[in-house]
mmCIF file of C-alpha atoms in Angstrom:
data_model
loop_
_atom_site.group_PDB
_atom_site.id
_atom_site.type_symbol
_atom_site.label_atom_id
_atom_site.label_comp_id
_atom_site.label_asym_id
_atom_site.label_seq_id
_atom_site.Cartn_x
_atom_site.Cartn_y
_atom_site.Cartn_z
ATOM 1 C CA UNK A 1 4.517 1.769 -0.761
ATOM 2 C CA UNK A 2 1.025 1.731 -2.224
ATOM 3 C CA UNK A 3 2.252 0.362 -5.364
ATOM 4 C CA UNK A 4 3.545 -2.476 -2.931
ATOM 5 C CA UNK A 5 0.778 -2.948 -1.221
ATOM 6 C CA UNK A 6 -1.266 -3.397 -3.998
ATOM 7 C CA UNK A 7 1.191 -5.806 -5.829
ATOM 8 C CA UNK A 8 1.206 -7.882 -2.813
ATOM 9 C CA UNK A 9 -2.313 -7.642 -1.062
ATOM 10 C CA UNK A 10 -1.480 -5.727 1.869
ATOM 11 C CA UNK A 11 -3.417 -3.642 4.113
ATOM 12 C CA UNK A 12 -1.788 -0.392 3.929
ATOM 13 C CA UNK A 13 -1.342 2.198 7.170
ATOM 14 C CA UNK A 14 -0.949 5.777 6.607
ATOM 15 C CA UNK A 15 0.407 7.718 9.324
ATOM 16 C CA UNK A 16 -0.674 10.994 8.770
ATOM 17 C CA UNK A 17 -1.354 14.236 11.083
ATOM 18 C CA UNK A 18 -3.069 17.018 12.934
ATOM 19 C CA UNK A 19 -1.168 19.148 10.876
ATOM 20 C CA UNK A 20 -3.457 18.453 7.698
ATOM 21 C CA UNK A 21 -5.911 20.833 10.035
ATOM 22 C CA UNK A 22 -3.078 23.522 9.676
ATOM 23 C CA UNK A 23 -4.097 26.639 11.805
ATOM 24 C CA UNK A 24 -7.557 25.691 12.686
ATOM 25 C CA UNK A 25 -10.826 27.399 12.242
ATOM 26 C CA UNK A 26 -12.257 25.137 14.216
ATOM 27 C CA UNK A 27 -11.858 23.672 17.249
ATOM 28 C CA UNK A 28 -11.989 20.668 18.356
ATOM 29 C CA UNK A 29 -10.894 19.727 15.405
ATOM 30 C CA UNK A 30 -13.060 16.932 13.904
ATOM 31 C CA UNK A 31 -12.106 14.266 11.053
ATOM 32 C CA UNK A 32 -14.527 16.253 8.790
ATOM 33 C CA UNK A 33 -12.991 19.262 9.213
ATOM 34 C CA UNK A 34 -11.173 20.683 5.572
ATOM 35 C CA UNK A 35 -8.276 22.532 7.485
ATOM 36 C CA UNK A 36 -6.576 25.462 7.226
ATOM 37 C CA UNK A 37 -3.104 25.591 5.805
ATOM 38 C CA UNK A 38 -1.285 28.031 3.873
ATOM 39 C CA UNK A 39 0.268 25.857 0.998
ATOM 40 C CA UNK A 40 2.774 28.088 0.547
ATOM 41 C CA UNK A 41 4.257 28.629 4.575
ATOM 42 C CA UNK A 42 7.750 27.660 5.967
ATOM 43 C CA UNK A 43 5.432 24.512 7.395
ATOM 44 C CA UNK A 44 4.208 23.639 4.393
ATOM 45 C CA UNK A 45 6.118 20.908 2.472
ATOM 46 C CA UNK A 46 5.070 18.962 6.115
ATOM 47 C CA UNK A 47 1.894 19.836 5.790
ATOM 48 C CA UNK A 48 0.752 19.443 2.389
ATOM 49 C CA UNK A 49 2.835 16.594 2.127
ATOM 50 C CA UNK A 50 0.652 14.607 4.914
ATOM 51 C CA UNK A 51 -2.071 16.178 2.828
ATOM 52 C CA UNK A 52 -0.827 14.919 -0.494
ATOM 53 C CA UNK A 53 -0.440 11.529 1.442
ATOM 54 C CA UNK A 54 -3.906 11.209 2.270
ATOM 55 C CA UNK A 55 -5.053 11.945 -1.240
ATOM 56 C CA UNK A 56 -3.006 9.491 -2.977
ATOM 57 C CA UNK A 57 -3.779 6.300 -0.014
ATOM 58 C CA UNK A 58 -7.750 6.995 -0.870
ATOM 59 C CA UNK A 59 -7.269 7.086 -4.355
ATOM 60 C CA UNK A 60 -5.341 3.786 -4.306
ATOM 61 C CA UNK A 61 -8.328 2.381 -1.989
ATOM 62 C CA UNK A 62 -11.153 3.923 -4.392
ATOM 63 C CA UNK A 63 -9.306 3.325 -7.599
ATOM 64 C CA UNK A 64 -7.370 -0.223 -7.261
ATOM 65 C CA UNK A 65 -9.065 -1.441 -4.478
ATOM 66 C CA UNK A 66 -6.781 -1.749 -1.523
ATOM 67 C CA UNK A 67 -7.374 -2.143 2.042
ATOM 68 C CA UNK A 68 -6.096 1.373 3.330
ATOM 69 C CA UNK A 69 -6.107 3.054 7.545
ATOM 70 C CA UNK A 70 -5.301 6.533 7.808
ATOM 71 C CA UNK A 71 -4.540 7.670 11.382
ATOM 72 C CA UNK A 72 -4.454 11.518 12.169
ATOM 73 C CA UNK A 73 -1.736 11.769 15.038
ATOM 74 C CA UNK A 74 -1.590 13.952 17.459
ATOM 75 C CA UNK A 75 1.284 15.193 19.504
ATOM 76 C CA UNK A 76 2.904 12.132 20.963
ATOM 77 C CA UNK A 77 5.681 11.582 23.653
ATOM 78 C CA UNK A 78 7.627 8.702 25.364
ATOM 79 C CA UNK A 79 10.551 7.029 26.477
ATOM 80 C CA UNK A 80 13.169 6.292 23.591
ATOM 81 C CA UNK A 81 12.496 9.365 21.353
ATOM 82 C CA UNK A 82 15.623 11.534 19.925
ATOM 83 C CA UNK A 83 16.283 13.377 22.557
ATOM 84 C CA UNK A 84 17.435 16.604 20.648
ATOM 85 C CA UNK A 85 14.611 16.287 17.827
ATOM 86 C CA UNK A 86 12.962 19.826 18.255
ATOM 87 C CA UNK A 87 9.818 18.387 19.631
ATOM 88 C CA UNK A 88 8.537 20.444 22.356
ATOM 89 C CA UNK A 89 7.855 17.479 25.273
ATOM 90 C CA UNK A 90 11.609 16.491 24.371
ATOM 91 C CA UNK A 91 12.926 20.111 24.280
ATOM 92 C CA UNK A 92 11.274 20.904 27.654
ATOM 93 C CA UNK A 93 12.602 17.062 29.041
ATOM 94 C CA UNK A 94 15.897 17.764 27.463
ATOM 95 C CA UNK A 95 16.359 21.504 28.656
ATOM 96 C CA UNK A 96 15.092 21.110 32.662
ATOM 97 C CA UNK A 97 17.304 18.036 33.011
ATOM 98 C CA UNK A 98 20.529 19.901 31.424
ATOM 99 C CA UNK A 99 19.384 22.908 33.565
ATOM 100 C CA UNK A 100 19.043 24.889 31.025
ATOM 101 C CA UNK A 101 15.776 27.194 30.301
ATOM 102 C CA UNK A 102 13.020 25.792 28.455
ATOM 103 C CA UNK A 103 12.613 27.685 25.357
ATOM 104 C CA UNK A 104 8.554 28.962 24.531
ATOM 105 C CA UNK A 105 8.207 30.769 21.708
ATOM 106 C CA UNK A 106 5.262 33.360 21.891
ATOM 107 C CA UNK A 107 3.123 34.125 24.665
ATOM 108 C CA UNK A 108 3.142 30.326 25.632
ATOM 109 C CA UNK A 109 -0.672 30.201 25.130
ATOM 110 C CA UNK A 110 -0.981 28.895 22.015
ATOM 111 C CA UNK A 111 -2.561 24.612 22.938
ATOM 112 C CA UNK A 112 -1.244 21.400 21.704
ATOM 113 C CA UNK A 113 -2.701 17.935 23.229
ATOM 114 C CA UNK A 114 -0.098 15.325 24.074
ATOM 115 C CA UNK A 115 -0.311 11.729 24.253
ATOM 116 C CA UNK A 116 1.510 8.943 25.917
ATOM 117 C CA UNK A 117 3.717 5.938 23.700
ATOM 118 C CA UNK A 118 1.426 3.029 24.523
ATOM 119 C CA UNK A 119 -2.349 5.311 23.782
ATOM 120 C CA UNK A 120 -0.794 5.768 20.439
ATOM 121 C CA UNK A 121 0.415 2.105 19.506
ATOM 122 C CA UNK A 122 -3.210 0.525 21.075
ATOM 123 C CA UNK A 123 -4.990 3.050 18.869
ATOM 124 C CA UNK A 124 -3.240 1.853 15.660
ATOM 125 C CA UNK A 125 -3.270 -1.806 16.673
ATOM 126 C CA UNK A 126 -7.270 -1.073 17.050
ATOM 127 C CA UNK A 127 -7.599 0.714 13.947
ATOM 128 C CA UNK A 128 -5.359 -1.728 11.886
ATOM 129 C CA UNK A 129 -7.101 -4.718 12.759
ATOM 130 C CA UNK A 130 -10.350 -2.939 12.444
ATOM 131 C CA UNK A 131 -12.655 -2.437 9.462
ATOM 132 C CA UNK A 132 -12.638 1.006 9.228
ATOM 133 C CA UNK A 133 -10.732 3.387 6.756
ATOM 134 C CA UNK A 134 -10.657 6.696 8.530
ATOM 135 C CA UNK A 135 -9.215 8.576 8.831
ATOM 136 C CA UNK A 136 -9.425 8.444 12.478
ATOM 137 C CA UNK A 137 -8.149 11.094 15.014
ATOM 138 C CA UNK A 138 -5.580 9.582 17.623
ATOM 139 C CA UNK A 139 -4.891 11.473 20.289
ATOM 140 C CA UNK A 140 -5.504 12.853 23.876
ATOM 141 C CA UNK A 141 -8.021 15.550 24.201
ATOM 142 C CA UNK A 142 -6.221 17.155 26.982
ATOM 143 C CA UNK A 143 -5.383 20.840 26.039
ATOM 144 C CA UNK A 144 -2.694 22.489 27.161
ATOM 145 C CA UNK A 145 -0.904 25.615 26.648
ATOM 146 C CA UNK A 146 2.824 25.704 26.242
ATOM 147 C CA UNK A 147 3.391 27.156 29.445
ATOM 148 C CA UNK A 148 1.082 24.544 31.471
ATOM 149 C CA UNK A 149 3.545 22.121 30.098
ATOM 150 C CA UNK A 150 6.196 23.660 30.763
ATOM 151 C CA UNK A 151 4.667 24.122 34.148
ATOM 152 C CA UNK A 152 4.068 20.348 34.423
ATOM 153 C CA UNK A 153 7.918 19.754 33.288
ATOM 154 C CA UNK A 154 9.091 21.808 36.463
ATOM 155 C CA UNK A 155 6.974 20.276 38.769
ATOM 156 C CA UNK A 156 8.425 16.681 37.612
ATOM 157 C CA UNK A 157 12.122 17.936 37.068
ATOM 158 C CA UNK A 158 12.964 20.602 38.467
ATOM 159 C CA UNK A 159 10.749 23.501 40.332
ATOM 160 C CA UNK A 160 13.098 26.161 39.850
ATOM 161 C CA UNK A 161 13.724 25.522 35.830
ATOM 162 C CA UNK A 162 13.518 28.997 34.199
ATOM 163 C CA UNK A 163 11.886 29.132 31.285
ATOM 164 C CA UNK A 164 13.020 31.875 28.393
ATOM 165 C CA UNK A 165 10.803 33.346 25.682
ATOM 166 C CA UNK A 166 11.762 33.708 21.895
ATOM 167 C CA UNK A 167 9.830 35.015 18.803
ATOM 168 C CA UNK A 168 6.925 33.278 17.679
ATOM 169 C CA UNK A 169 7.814 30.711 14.501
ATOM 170 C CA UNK A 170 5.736 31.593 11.099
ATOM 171 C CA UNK A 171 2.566 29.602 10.712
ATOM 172 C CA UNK A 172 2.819 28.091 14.441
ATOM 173 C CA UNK A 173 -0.978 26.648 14.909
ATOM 174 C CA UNK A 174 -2.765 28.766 18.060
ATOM 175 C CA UNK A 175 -5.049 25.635 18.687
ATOM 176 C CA UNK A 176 -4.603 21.892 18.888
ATOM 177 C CA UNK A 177 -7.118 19.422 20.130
ATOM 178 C CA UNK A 178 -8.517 16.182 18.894
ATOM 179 C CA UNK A 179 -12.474 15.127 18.577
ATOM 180 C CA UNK A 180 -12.058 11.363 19.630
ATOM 181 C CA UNK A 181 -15.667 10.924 19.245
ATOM 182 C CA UNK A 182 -15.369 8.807 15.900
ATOM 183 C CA UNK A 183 -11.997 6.799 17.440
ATOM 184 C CA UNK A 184 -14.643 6.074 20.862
ATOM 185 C CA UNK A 185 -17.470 5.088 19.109
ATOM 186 C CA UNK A 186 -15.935 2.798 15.647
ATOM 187 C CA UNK A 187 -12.394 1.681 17.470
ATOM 188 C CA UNK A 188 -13.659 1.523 20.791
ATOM 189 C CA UNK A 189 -10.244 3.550 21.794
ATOM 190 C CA UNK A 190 -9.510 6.236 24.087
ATOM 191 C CA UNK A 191 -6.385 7.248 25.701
ATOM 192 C CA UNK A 192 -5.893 6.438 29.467
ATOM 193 C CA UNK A 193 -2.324 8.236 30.402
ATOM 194 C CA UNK A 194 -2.601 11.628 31.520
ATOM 195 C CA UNK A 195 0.053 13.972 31.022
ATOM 196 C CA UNK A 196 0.584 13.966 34.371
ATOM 197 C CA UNK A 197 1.567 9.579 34.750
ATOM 198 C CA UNK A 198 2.786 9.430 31.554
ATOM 199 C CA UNK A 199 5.526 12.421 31.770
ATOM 200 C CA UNK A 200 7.696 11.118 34.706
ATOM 201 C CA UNK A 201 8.552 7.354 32.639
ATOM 202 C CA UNK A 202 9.795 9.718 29.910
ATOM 203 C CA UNK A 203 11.641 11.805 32.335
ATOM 204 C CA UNK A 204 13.185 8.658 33.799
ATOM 205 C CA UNK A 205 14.227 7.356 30.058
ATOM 206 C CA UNK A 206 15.910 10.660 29.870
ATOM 207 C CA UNK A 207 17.904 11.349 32.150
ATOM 208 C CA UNK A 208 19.139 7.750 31.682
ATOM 209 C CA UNK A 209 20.543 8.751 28.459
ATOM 210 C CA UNK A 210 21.616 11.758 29.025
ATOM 211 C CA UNK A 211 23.677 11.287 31.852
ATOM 212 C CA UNK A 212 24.580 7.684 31.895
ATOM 213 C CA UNK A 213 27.422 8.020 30.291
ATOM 214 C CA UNK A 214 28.794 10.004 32.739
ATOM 215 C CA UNK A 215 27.603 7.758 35.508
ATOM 216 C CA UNK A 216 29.501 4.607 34.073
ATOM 217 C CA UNK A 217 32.545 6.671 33.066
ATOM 218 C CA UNK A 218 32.512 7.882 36.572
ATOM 219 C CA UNK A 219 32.332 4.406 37.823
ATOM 220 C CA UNK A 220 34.990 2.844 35.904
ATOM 221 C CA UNK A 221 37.420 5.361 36.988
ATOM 222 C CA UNK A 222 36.683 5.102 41.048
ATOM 223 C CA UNK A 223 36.997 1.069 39.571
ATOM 224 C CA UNK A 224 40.346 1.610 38.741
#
């Protein structure tokens, strides 16, 4: 795609991650900040990968000159995602509406900072029309733990949703927030959906899917 981009004069977008901070040292984590990832971990062909990424859209931008973003992105949720993808927002959505317990793994007190659809796409809309490289940090600086979200999934869903603990996954980062400070001061961006507006819309795309099928089917029989 960079080979593209340079045959045709296009400004290239890299959509890269928080996970090139692996399990950080630091915290916030800032744009400056190396990371720490084991480049040998059941995580890391993601990880270095994203890292790999980044390495090879700068060197196209230093070395053949073309117009390059890189956008760190942080955990992100919304209506239309896959509904069984493994992401935690979606497993939580997913498991509360099939009444079935949401699954933490750990204690539930390791952070991750969650952002809504639309934060994301204004951020990258800012950042592509911009005339700035990065890479920029995109995402909300609200922290919580897995089991404040989980918390936050009962009181939207269902108050009584149990939630069941399983071992800890290798490599699983204990911290995850974003600095914003260069994305506020060079995109003029900054997220404005809280966890706590932006949850219910993707509850409400949800459920849709999951059970209207059963709806309609249920319909067309009283039909006939």
């Amino acid at each position: 795609m960079l080979g593209l981009a340079k045959r045709v004069g296009a400004r290239f977008l890299l959509t890269s991650t928080s996970e090139v901070y692996g399990d950080p040292l630091q915290h916030p984590q800032v744009e400056t900040y190396w990371g720490n990832v084991n480049p040998i971990g059941v995580r890391s062909c993601y990880d270095e990968g994203k890292r790999t990424a980044e390495t090879l859209t700068m060197d196209y931008h230093r070395g053949a000159g073309v117009e390059v973003r890189i956008a760190r992105i942080f955990n992100t949720y919304g209506p239309r995602m896959c509904i069984d993808d493994g992401r935690v927002v979606s497993n939580f959505v997913a498991q509360a509406l099939r009444k079935e317990p949401m699954t933490v793994y750990g204690d539930g007190k390791q952070t991750r900072s969650f952002q809504y659809v639309s934060d994301l796409v204004d951020g990258l809309m800012r950042l592509m029309e911009g005339e700035h490289v990065g890479p920029f940090n995109l995402g909300n600086p609200g922290e919580f733990t897995m089991l404040e979200l989980a918390k936050v999934v009962q009181e939207t869903i269902d108050k009584d949703a149990k939630i069941e603990f399983r071992p800890n996954t290798e490599d699983d980062p204990h911290k995850r927030k974003p600095d914003i400070t260069k994305a506020k001061d060079l995109l003029g961006w900054q997220p404005k959906v809280s966890l706590h507006k932006g949850l219910p819309l993707m509850v409400s795309d949800f459920s849709k899917r999951i059970f209207g099928d059963h709806k309609e089917a249920a319909g067309a029989t009283t039909t006939m």
